[in-house]
Short mmCIF file of C-alpha atoms in Angstrom, two decimals:
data_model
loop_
_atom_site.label_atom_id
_atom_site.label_comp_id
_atom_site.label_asym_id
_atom_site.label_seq_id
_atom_site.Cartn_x
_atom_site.Cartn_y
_atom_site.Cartn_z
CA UNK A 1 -11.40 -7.69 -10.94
CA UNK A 2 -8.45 -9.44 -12.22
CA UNK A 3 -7.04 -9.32 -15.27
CA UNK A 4 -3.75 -10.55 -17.66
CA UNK A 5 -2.38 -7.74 -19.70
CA UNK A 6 0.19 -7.92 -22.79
CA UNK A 7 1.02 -4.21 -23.23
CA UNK A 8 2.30 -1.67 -20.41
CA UNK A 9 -0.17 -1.36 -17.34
CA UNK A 10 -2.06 2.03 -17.40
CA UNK A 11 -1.44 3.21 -13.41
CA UNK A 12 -3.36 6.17 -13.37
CA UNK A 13 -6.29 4.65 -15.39
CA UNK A 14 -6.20 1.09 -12.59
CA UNK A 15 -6.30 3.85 -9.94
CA UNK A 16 -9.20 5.78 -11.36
CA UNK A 17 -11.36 2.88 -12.06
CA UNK A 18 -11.19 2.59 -7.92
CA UNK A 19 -12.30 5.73 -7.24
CA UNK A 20 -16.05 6.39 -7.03
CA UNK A 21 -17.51 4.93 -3.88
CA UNK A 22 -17.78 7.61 -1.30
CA UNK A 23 -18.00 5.24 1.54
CA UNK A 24 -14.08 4.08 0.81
CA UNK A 25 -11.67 6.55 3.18
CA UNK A 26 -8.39 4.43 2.44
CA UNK A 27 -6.69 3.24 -0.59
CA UNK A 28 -3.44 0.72 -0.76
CA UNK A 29 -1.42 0.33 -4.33
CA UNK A 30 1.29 -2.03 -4.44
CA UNK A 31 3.03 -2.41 -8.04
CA UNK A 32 5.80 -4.94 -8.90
CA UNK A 33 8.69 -3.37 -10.69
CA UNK A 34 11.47 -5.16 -12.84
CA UNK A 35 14.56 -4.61 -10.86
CA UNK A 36 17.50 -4.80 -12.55
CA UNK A 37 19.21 -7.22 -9.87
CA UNK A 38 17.93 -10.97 -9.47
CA UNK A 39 19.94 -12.98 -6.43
CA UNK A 40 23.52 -11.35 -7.41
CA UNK A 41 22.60 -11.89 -11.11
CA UNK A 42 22.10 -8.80 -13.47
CA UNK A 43 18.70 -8.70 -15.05
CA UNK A 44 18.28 -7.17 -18.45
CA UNK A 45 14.57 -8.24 -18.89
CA UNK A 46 11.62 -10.48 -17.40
CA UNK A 47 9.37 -12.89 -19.78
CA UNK A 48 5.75 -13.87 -17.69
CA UNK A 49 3.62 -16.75 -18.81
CA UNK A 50 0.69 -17.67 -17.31
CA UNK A 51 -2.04 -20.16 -17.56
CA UNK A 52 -4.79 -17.44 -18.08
CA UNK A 53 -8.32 -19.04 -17.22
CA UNK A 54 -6.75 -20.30 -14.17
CA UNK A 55 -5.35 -17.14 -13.30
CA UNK A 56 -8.69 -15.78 -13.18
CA UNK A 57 -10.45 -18.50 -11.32
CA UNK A 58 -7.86 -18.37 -9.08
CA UNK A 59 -7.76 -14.81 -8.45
CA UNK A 60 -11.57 -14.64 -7.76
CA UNK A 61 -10.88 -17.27 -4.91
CA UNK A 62 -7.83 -15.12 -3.42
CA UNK A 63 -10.65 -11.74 -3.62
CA UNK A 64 -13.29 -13.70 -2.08
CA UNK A 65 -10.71 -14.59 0.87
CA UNK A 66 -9.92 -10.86 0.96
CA UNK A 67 -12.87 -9.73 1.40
CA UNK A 68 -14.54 -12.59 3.87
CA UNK A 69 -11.34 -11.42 6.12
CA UNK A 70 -11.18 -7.99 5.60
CA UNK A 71 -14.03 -4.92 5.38
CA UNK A 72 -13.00 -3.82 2.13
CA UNK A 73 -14.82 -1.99 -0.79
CA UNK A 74 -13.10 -2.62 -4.09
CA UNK A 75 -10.07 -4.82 -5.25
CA UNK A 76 -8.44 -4.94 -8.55
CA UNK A 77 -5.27 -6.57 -9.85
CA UNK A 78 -3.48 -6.48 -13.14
CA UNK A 79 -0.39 -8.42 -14.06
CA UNK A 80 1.56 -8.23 -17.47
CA UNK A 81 2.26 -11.01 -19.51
CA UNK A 82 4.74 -10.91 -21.75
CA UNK A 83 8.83 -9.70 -21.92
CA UNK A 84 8.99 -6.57 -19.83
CA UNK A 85 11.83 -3.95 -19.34
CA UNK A 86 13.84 -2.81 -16.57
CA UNK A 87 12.04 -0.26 -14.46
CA UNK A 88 8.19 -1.61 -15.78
CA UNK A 89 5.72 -2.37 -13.96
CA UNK A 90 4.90 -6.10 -13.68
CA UNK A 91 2.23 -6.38 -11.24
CA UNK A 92 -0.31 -4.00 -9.36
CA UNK A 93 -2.75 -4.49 -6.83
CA UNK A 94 -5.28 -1.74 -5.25
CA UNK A 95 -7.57 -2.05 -2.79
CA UNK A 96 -10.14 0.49 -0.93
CA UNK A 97 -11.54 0.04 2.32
CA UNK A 98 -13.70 1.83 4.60
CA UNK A 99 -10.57 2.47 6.94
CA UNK A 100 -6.99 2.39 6.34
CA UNK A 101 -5.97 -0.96 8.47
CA UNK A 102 -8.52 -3.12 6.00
CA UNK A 103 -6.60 -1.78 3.04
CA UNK A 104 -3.11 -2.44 3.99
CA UNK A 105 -4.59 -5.97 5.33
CA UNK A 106 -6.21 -7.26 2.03
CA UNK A 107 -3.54 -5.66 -0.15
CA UNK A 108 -0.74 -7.40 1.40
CA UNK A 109 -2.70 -10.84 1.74
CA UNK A 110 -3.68 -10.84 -2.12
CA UNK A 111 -0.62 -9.62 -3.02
CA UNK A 112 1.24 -12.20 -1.32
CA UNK A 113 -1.35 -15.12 -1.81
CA UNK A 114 -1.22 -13.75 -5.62
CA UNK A 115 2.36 -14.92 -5.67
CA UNK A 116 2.17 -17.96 -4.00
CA UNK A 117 -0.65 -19.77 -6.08
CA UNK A 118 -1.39 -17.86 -9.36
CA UNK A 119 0.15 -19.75 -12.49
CA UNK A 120 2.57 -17.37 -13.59
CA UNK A 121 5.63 -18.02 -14.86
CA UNK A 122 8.63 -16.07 -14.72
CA UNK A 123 12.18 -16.44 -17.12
CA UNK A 124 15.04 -14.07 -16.17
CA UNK A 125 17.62 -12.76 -18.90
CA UNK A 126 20.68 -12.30 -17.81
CA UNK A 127 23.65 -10.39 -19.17
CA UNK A 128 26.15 -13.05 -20.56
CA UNK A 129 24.31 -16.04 -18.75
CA UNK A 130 21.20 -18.01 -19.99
CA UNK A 131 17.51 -17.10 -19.49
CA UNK A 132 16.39 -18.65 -16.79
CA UNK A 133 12.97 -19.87 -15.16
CA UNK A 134 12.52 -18.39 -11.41
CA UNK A 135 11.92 -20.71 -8.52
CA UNK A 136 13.05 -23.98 -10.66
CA UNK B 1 -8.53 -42.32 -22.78
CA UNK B 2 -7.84 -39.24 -24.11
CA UNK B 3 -7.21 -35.84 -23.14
CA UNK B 4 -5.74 -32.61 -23.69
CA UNK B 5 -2.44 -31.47 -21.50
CA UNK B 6 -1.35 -27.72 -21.66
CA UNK B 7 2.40 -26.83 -21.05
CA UNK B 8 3.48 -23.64 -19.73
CA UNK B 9 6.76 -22.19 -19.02
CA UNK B 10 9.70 -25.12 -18.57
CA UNK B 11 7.36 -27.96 -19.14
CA UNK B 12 6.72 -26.05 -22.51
CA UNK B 13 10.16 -25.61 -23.32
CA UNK B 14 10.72 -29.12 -22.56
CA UNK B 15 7.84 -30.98 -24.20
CA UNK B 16 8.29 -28.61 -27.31
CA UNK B 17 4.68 -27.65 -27.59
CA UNK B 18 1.98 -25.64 -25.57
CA UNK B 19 -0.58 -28.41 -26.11
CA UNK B 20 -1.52 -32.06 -27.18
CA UNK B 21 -4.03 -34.32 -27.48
CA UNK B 22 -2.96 -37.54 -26.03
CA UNK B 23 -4.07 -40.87 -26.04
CA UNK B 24 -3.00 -42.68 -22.49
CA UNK B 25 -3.95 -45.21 -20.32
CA UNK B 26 -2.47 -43.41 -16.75
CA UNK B 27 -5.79 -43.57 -14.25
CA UNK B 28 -4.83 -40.54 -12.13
CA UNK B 29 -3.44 -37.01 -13.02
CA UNK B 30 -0.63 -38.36 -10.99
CA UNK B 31 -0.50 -40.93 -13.37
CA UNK B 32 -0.24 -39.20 -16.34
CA UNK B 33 2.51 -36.98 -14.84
CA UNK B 34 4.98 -39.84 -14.48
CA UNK B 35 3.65 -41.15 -18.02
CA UNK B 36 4.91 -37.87 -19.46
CA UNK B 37 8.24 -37.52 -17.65
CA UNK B 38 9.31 -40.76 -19.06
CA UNK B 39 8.43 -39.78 -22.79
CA UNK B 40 9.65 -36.21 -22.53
CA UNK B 41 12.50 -36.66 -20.21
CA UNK B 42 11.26 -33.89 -17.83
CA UNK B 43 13.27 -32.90 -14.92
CA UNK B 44 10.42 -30.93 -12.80
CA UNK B 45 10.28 -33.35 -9.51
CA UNK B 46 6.51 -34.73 -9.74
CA UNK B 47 6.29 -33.24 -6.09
CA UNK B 48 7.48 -29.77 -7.02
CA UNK B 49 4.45 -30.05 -9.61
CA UNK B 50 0.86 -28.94 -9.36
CA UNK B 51 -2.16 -29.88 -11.62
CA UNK B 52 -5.29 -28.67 -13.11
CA UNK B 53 -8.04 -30.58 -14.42
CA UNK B 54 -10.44 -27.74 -16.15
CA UNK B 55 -9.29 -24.89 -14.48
CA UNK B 56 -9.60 -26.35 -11.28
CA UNK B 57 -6.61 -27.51 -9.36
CA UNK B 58 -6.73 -30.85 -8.31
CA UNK B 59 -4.61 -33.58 -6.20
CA UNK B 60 -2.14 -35.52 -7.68
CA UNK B 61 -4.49 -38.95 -6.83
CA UNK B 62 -7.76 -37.22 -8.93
CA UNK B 63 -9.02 -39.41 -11.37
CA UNK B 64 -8.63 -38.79 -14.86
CA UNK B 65 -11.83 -38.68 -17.44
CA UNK B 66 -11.88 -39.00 -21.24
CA UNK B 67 -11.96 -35.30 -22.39
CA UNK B 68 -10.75 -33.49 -19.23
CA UNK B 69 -8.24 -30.75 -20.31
CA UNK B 70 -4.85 -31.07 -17.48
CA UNK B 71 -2.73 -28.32 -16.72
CA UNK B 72 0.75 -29.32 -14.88
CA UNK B 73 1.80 -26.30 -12.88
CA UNK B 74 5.77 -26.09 -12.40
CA UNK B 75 6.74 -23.67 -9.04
CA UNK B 76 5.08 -20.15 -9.77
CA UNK B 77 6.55 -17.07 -9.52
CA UNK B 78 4.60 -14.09 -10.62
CA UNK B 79 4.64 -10.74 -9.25
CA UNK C 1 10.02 14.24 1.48
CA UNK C 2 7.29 15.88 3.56
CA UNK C 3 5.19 18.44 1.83
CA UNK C 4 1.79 20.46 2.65
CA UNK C 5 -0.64 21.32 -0.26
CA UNK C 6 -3.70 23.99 -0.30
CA UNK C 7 -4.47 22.87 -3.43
CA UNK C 8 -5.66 19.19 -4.73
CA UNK C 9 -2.71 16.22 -4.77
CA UNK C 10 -1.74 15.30 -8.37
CA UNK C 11 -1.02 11.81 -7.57
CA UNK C 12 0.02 10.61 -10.79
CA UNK C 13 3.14 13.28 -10.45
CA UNK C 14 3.76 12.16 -6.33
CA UNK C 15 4.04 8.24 -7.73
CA UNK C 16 6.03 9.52 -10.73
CA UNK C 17 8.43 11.43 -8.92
CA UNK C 18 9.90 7.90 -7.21
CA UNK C 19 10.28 5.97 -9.91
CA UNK C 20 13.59 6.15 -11.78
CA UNK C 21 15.72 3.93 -9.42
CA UNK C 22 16.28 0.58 -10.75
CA UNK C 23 16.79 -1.13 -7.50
CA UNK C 24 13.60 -0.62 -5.80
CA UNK C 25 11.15 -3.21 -7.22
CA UNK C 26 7.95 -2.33 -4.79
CA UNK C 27 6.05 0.30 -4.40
CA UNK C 28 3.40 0.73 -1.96
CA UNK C 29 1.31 3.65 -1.77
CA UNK C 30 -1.55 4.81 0.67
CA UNK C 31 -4.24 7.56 -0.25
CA UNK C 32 -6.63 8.77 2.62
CA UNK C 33 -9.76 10.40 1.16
CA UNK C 34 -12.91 12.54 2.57
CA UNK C 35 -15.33 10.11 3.34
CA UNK C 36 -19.44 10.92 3.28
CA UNK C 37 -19.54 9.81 6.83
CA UNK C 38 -17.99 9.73 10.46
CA UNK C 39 -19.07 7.95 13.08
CA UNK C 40 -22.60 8.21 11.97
CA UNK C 41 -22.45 11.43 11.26
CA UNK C 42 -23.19 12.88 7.69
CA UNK C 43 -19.83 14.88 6.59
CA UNK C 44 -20.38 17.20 3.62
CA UNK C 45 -16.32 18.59 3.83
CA UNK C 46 -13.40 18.21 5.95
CA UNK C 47 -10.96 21.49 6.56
CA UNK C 48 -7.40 20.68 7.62
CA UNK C 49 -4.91 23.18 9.38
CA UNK C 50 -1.27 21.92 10.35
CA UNK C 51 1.30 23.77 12.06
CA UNK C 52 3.82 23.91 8.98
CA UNK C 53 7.40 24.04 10.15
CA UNK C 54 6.52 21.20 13.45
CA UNK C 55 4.98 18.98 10.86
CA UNK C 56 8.23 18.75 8.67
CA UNK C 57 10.43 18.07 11.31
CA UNK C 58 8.30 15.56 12.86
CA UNK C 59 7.76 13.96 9.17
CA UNK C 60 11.73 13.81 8.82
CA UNK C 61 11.71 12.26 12.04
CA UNK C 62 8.88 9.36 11.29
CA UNK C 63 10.96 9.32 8.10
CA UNK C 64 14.74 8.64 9.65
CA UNK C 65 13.15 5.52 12.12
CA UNK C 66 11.09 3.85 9.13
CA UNK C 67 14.61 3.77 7.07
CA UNK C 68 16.20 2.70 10.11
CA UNK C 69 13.17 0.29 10.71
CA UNK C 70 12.91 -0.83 7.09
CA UNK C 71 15.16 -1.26 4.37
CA UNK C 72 14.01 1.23 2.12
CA UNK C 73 14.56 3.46 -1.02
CA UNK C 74 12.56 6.54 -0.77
CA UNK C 75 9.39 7.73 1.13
CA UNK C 76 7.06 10.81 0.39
CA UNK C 77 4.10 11.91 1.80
CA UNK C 78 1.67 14.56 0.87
CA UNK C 79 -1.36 16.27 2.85
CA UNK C 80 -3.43 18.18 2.42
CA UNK C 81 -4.47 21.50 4.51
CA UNK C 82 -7.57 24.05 3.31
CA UNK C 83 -11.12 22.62 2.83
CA UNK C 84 -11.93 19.51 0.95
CA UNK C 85 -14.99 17.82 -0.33
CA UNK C 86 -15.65 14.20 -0.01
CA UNK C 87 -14.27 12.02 -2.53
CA UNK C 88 -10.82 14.64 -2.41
CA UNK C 89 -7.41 12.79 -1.20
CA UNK C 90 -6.65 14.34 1.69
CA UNK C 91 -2.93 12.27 2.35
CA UNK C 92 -0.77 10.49 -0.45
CA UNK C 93 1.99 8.37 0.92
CA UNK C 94 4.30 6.06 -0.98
CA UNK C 95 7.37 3.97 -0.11
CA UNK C 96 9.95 2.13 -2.67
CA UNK C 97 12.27 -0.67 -1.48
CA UNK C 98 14.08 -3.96 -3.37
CA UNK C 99 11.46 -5.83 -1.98
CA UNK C 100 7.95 -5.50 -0.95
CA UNK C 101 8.30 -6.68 2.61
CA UNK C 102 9.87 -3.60 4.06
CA UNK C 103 7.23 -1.06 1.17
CA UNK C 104 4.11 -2.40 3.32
CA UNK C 105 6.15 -2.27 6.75
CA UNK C 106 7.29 1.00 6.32
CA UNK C 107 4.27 2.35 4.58
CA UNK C 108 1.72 1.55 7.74
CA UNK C 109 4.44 2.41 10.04
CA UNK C 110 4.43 5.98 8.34
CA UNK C 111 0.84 6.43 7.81
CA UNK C 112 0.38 5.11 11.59
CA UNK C 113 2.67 7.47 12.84
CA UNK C 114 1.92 10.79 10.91
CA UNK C 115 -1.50 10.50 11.93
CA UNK C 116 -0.41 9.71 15.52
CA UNK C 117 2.08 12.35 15.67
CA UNK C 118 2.06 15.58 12.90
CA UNK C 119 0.33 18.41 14.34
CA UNK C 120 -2.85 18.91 11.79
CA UNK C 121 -6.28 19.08 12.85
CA UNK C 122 -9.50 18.24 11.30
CA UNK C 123 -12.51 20.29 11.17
CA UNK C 124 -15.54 18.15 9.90
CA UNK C 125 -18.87 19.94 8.27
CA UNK C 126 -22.26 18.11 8.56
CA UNK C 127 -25.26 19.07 7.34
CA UNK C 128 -27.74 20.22 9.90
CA UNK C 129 -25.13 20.23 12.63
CA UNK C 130 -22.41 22.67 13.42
CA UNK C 131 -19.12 21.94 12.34
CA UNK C 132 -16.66 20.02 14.98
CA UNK C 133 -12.87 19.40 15.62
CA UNK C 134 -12.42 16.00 15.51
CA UNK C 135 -10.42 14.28 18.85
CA UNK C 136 -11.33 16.91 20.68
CA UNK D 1 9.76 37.76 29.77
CA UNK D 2 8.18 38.13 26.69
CA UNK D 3 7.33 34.84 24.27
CA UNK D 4 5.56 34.47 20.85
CA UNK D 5 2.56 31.60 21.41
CA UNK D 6 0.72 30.22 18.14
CA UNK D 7 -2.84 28.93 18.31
CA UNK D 8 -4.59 25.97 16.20
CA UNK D 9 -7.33 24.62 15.13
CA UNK D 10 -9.71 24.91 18.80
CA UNK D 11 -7.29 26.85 20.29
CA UNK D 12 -6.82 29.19 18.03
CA UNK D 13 -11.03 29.94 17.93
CA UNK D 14 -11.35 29.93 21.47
CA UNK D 15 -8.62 32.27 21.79
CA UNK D 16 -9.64 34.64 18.70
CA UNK D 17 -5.95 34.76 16.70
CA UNK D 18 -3.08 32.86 15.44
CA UNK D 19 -0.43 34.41 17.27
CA UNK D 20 0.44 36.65 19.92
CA UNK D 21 3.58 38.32 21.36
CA UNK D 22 3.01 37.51 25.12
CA UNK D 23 4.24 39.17 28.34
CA UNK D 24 4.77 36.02 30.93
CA UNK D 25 5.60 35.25 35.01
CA UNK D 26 5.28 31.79 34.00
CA UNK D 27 8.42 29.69 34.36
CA UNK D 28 7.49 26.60 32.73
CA UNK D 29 5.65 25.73 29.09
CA UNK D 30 2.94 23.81 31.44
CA UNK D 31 2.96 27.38 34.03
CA UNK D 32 1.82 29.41 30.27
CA UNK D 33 -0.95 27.40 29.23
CA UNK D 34 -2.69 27.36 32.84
CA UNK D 35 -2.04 30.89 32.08
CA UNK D 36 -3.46 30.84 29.17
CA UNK D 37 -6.61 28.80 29.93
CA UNK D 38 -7.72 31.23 32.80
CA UNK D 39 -7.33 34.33 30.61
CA UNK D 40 -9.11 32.72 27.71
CA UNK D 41 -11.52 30.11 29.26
CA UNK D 42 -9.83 27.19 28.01
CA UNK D 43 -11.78 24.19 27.37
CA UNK D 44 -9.04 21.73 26.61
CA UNK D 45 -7.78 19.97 29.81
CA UNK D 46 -3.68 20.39 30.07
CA UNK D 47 -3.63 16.76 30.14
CA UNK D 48 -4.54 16.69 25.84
CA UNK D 49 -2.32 18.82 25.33
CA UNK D 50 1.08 18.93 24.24
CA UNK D 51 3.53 21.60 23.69
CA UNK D 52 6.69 22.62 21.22
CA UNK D 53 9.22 25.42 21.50
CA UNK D 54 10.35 26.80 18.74
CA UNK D 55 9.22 23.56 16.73
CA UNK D 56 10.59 21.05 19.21
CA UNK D 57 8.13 19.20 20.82
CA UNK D 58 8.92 19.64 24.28
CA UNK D 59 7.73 18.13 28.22
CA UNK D 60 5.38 20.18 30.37
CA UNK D 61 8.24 20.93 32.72
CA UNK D 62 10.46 22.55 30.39
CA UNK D 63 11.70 26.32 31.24
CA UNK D 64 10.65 29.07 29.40
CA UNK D 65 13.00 31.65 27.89
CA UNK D 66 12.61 34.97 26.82
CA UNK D 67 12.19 35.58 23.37
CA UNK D 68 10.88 31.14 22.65
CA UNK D 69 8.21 30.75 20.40
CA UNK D 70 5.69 28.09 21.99
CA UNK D 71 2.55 26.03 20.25
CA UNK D 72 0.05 24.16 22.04
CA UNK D 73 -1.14 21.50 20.41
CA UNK D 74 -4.81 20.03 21.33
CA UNK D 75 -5.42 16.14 19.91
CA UNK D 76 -4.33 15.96 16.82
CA UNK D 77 -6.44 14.31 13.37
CA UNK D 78 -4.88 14.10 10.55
CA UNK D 79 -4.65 11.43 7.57
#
């Protein structure tokens, strides 16, 4: 399940939804956090766009990867949209698995394909510097 | 031919809008990108770009069709 | 930080208690829980015992060569000893860094090693079947 | 010499207690559990497991001393 979200990301409530099946022994988190440090710059805040029915399609591709490489039960991302804060959570990815070496595996492979293809957009703002858009 | 381009992010910024319905005569999505660059003055490298045709992405040489909705895709960086 | 719990992990409080630096900007976090099964067996509850003081010191130690391994901000693990039912987290661990590279190194290399290395054994209960120690 | 030995998990069934303040001719960690696994019938071979004094993990060689507290440690399972 993947979805876009424009206020704060509920943590605990992500995690819970993750919980039932009593066949997963192993879950992997990973969250994103707005540091306050960008390539020597000093970030104040983050803006993400993203081109949302994309997003999704491509996210469903990235899960079905995941899971026709890995023995996993359950994967869920959510990524804000939106300016964010110092310190908030941007992105965060769970996954359960039977065993623990399937969860690490498919959280770190949709977590970094996530990056590399979904079409999100991210503008840095900078103390006494123009906003800027990342990897342009 | 026409269809609809969405802009996100710089190309936004740059064309001024998130959307249009445009009237154009490129034959390819590749096409279109270059038509678009000229009018808007966009810097984005057509090779640094990606594109969508209805929520699939698509190479730069796909054919364009009356209605199809294009996305350009400047370099990502979510996360 | 290394800690043993008889009672049930609040997890929400373990991920809450590394958040407030502002230059970590990953966080990766494994849970182990009880499964229903084990090698085809049926498990109906798990009872871990750990000798206390060995465990820390060989925690701190895992610890000291994933920072030296990894760079990292913090690292905290939590396990569980007493009985447990199935569906109950039995070990919570979670690593911050600047960048998510070095979170997922350093949180496998943990996990791998603490269950390689800390001194706490696992009883499993079946139904039907006598209880067993498991490696043994 | 006297030492303090702490049972786990098998060990600590098989042998009936947690602890025990233990008077020893053994002269090495490795010398007290052979010891130990005549006197208590033993199932685990010396070969699973490993040893700590006074909660250092230590080889099978190492001396004892008088007064050392010493765990044996069959295969371990946790996570």
């Amino acid at each position: 399940m993947f979805e876009l979200s424009a206020t704060p990301l509920d943590v605990s409530a992500l995690r819970a939804s993750l919980m039932p099946r009593a066949e997963a022994g192993a879950l992997v988190t990973f969250e994103g956090w707005v540091r306050n440090e960008s390539e020597g710059r000093s970030v104040t805040a983050l803006t993400y766009e993203a081109a949302e029915e994309l997003c999704r399609s491509e996210a469903e591709k990235i899960f079905g990867e995941a899971r026709a490489k890995y023995r996993i039960c359950e994967v869920r991302v959510a990524h804000r949209v939106g300016t964010l804060q110092v310190g908030e959570v941007a992105v965060w990815v769970g996954v359960t698995a039977p065993h623990r070496d399937a969860a690490f595996g498919a959280c770190r492979y949709v977590m970094d394909e996530l990056k590399r293809r979904l079409p999100i957009w991210k503008k840095e703002h900078y103390t006494g510097e123009p906003s800027r858009w990342v990897g342009v | 031919m026409r269809v609809i381009v969405q802009y996100y992010a710089m190309l936004r910024e740059q064309v001024g809008r998130n959307e249009e319905l445009r009237e154009t005569t490129a034959e390819t999505v590749g096409g279109l990108y270059e038509e678009l660059a000229r009018v808007y003055r966009l810097t984005m490298p057509a090779g640094r770009v990606r594109a969508a045709i209805n929520d699939e992405f698509v190479r730069w040489d796909t054919p364009l069709r009356d209605g199809d909705r294009v996305i350009f895709i400047p370099p990502v960086a979510g996360g």
